[in-house]
mmCIF file of C-alpha atoms and ligand atoms in Angstrom:
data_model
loop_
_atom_site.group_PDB
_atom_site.id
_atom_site.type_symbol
_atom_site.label_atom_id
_atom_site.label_comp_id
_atom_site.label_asym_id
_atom_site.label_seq_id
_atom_site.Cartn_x
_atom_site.Cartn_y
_atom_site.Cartn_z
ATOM 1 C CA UNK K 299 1.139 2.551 16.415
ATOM 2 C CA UNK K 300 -1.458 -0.166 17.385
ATOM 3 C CA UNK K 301 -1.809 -1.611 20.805
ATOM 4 C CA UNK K 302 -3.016 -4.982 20.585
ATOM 5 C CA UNK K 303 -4.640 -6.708 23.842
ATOM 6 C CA UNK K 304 -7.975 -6.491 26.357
ATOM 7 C CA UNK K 305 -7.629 -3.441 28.825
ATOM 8 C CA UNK K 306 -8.459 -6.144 31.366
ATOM 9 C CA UNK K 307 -4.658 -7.390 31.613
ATOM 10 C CA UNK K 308 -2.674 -5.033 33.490
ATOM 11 C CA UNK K 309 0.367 -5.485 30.955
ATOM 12 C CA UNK K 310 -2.026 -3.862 28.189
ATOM 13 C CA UNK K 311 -3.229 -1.215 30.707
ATOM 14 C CA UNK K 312 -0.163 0.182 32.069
ATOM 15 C CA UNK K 313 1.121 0.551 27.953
ATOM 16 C CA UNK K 314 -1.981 2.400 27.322
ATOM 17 C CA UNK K 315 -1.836 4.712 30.357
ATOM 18 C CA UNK K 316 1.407 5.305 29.245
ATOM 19 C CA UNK K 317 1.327 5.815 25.854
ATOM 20 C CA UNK K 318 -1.172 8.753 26.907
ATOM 21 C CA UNK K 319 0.767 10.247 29.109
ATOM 22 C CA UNK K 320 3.814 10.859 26.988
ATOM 23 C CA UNK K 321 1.777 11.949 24.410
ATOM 24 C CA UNK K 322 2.177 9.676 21.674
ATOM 25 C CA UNK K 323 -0.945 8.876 19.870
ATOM 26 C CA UNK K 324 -2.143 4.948 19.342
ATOM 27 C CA UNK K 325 -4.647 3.087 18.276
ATOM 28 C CA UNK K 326 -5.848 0.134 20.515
ATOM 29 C CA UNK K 327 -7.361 -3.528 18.616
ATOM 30 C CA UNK K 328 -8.825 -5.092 22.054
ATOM 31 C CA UNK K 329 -8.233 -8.612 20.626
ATOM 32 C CA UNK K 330 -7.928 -11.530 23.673
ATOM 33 C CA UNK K 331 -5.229 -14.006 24.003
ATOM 34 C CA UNK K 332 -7.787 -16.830 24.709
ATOM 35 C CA UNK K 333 -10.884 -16.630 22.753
ATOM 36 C CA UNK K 334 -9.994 -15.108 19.766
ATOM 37 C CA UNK K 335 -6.378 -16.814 19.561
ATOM 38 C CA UNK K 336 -6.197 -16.775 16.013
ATOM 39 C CA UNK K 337 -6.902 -13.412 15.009
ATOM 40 C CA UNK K 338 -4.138 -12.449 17.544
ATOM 41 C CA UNK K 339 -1.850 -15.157 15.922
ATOM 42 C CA UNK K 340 -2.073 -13.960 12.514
ATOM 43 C CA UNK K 341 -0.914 -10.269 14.610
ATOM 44 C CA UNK K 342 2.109 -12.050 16.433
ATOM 45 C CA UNK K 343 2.561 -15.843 16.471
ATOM 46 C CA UNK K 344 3.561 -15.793 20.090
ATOM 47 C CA UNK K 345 0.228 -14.521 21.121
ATOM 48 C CA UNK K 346 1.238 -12.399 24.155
ATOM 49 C CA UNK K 347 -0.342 -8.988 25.628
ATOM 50 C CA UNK K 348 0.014 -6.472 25.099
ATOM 51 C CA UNK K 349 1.836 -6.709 21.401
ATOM 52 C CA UNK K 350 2.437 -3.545 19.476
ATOM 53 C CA UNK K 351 2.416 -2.899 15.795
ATOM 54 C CA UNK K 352 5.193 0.215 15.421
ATOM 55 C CA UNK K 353 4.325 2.161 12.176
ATOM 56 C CA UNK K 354 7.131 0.407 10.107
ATOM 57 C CA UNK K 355 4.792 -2.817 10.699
ATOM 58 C CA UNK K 356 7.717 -4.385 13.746
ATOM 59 C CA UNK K 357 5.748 -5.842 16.255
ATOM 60 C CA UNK K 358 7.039 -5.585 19.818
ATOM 61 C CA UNK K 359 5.606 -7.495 23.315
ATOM 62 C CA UNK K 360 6.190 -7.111 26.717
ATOM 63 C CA UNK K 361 4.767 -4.133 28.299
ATOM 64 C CA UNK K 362 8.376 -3.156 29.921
ATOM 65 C CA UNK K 363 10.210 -3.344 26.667
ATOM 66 C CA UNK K 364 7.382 -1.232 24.885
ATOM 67 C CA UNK K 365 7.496 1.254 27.603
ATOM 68 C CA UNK K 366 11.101 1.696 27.057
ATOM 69 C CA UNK K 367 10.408 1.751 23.391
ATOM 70 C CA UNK K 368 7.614 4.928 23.947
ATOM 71 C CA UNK K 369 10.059 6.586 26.518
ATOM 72 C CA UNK K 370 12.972 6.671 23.623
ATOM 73 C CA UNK K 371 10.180 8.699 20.971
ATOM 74 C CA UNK K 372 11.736 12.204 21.136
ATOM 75 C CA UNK K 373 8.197 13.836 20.612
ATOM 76 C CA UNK K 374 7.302 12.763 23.630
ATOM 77 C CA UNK K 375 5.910 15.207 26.643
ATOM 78 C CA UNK K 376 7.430 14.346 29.253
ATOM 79 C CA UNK K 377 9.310 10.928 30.742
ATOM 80 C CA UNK K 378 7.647 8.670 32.728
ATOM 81 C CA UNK K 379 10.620 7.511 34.985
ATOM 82 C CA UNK K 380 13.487 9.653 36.935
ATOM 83 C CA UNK K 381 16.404 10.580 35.841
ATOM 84 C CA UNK K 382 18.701 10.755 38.767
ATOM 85 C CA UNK K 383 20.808 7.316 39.791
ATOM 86 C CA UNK K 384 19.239 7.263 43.267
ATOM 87 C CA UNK K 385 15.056 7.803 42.145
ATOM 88 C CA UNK K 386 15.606 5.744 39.479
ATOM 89 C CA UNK K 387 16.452 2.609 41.601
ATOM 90 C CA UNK K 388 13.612 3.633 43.852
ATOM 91 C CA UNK K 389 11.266 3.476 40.624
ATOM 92 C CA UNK K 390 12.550 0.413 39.465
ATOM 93 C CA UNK K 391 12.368 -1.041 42.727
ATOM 94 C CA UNK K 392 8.586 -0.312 42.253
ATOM 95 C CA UNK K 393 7.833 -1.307 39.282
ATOM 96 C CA UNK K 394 9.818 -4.798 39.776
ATOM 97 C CA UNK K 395 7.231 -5.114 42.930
ATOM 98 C CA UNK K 396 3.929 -4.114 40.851
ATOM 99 C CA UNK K 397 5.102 -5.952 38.065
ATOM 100 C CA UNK K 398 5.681 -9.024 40.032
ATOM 101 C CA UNK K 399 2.181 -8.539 41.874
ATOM 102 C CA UNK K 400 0.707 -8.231 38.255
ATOM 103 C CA UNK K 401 2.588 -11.702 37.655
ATOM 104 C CA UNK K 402 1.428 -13.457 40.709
ATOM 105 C CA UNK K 403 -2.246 -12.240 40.824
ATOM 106 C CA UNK K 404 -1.828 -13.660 36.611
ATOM 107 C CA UNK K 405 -1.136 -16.648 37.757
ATOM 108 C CA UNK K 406 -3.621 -17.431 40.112
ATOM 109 C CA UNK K 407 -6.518 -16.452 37.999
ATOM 110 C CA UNK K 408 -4.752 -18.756 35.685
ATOM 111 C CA UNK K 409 -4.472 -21.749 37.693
ATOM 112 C CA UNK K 410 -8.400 -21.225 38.807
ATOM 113 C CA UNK K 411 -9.565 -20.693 35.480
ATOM 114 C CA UNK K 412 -7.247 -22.775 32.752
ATOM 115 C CA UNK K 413 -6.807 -25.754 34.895
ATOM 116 C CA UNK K 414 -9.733 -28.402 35.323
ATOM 117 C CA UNK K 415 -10.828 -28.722 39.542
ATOM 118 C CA UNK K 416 -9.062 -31.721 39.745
ATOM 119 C CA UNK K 417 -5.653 -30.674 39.089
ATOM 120 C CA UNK K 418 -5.366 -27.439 40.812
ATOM 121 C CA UNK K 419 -2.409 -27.832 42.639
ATOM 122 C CA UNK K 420 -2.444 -26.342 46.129
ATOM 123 C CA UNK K 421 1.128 -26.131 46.905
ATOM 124 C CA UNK K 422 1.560 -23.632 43.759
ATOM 125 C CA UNK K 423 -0.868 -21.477 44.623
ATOM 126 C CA UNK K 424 0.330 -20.779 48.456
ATOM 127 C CA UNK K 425 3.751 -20.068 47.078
ATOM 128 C CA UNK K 426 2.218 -17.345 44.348
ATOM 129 C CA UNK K 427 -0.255 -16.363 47.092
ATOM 130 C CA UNK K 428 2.620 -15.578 49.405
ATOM 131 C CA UNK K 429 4.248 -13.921 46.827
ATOM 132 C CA UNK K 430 1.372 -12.161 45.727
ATOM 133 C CA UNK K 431 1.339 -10.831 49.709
ATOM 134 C CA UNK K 432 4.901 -9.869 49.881
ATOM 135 C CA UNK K 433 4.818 -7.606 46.722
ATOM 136 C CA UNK K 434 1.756 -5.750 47.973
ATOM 137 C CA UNK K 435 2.412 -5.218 51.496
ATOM 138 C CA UNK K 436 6.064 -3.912 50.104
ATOM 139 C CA UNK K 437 4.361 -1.573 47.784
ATOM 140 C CA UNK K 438 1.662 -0.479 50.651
ATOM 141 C CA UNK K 439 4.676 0.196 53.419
ATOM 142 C CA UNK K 440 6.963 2.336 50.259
ATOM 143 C CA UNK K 441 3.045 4.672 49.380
ATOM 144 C CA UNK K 442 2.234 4.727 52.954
ATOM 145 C CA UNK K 443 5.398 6.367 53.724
ATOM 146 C CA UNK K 444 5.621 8.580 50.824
ATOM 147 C CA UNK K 445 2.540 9.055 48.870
ATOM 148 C CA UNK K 446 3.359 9.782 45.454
ATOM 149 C CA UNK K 447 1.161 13.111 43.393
ATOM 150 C CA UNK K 448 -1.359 11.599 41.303
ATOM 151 C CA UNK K 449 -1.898 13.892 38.836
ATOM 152 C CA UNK K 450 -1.923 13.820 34.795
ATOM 153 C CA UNK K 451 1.470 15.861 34.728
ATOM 154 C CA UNK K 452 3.205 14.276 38.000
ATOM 155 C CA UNK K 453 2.580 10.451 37.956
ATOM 156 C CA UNK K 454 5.381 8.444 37.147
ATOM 157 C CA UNK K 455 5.940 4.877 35.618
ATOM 158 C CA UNK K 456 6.445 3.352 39.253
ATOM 159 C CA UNK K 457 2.668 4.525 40.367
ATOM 160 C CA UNK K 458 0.768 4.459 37.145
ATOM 161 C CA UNK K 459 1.950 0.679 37.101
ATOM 162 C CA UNK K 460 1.316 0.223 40.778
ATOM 163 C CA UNK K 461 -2.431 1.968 40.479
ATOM 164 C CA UNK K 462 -3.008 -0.581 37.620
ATOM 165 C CA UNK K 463 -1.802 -3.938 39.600
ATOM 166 C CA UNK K 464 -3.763 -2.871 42.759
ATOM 167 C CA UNK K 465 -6.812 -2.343 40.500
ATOM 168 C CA UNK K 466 -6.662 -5.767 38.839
ATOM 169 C CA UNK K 467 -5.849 -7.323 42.086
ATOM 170 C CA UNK K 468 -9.042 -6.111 44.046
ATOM 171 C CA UNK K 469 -11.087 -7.548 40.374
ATOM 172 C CA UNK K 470 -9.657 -10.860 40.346
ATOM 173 C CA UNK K 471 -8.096 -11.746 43.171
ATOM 174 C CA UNK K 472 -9.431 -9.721 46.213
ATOM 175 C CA UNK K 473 -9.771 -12.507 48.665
ATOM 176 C CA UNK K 474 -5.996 -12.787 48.949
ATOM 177 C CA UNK K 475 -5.199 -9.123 49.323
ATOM 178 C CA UNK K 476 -8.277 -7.305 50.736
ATOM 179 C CA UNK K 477 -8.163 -4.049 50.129
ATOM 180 C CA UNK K 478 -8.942 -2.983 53.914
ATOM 181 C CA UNK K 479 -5.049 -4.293 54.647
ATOM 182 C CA UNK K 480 -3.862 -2.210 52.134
ATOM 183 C CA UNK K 481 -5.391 2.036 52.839
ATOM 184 C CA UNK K 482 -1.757 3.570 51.047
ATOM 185 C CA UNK K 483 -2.608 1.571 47.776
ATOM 186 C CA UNK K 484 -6.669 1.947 48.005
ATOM 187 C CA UNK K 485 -6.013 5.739 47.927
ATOM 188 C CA UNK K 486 -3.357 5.680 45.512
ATOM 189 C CA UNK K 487 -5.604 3.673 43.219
ATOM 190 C CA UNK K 488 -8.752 6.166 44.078
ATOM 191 C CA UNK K 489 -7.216 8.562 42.780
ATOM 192 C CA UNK K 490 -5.708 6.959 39.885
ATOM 193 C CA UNK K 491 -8.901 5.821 38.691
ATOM 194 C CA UNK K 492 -10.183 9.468 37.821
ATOM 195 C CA UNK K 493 -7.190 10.784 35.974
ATOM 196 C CA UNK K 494 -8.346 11.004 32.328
ATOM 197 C CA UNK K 495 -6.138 8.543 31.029
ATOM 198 C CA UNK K 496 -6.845 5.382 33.153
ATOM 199 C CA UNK K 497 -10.818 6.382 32.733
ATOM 200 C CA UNK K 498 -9.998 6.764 28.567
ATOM 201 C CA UNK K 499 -8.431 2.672 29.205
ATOM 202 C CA UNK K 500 -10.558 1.341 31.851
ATOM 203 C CA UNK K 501 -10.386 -2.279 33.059
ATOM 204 C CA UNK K 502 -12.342 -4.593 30.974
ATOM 205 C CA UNK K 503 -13.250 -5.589 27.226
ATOM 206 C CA UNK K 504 -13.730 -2.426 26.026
ATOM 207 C CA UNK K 505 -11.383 -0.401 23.255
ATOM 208 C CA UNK K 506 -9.510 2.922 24.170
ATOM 209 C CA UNK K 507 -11.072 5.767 23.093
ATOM 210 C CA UNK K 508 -8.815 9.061 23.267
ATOM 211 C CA UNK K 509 -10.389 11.523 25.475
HETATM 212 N N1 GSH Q 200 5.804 -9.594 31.236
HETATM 213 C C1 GSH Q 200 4.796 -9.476 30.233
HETATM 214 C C2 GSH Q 200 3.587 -10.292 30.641
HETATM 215 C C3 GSH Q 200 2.526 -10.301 29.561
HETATM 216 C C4 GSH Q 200 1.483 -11.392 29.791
HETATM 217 O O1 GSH Q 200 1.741 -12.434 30.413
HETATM 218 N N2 GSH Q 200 0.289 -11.171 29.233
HETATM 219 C C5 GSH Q 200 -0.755 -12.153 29.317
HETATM 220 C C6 GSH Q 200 -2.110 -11.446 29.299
HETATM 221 S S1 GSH Q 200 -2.431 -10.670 30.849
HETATM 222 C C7 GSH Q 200 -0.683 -13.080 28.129
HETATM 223 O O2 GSH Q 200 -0.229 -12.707 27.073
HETATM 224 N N3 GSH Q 200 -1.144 -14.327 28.325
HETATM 225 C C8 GSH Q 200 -1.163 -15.327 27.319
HETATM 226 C C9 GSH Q 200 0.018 -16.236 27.377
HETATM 227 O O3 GSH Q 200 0.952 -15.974 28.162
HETATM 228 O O4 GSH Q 200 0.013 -17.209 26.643
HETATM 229 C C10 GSH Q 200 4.458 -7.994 30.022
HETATM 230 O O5 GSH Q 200 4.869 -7.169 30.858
HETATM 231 O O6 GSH Q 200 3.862 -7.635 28.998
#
């Protein structure tokens, strides 16, 4: 399998944090949406990250779908998400919130950095802002009441994917959700940080390298 996409979007991140934990070996092309478009065209035509190429040459997108793809590989370690009714809804509950902050805090860099000055439009970006808020302060009130184990053989989808959304937050869009409002989710992503497989996929241009 090959994981196409820049470890600096959270969508690519969270697959390759993933991938490691359940064990299934990938190989990772760090190939960006914007500045080399083509080369990720000729890969998939729709140009999204993360894509991946699955060894019979399909090519899936959309880190939730290819996370549910990895979770259905029956070589796989361990799963990533509960299997009882009642934890699953609380993980999927978390994931919709970290997914959603990953979203809004997309969004904003967008608007600052694809739009000229002039047509920034200010009305947008209060409503993702507030969004942006909402999602955060729900995931800081659900860790600050119970912290989740963040270990290599206990984290689960819902933390590994909130770890990565506070991380890119506090890169790119800090000034809306400071991280001293936020203690549950700065210790959370702490300790994330030095678990093997975020540092072998850390944030930025670089290419995973299997540890
Ligand atoms: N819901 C998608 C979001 C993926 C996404 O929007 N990725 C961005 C990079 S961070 C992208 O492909 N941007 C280029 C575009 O949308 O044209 C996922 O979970 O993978």
């Amino acid at each position: 399998m090959q994981l196409i996409g820049m470890l600096d979007s959270p969508y690519v991140r969270r697959v390759a944090i993933s991938l490691q934990l359940l064990g299934l070996p990938f190989e990772h092309q760090s190939i960006s949406v914007f500045r080399a478009f083509d080369r990720f065209h000729a890969i998939n035509p729709l140009v999204k990250a993360p894509s991946l190429i699955c060894d019979d040459g399909t090519v899936l997108m959309d880190s939730i779908l290819i996370t549910q793809y990895a979770e259905a590989f029956p070589q796989k370690k361990r799963s990533l998400l509960p299997t009882g009714l009642g934890e699953l809804q609380r993980a999927l509950r978390i994931i919709g919130l970290a997914m959603t902050a990953c979203e809004k805090s997309v969004q904003i860099v967008y608007e600052h950095t694809l739009r000229p000055a002039e047509k920034l439009h200010e009305p947008w970006l209060a409503r993702v802002s507030g969004q942006l808020v909402a999602a955060f302060q729900a995931l800081e009130d659900e860790f600050a009441k119970r912290p989740r184990a963040v270990t290599s053989t206990a984290i689960d989808q819902a933390t590994l994917t909130t770890a990565v959304a506070w991380y890119f937050s506090q890169k790119l869009v800090a000034d809306i959700v400071p991280a001293a409002g936020y203690p549950a989710l700065v210790a959370l992503s702490t300790a994330a940080e030095t678990l093997p497989e975020f540092a072998a996929a850390p944030y930025g241009d670089g290419t995973y390298r299997p540890y």
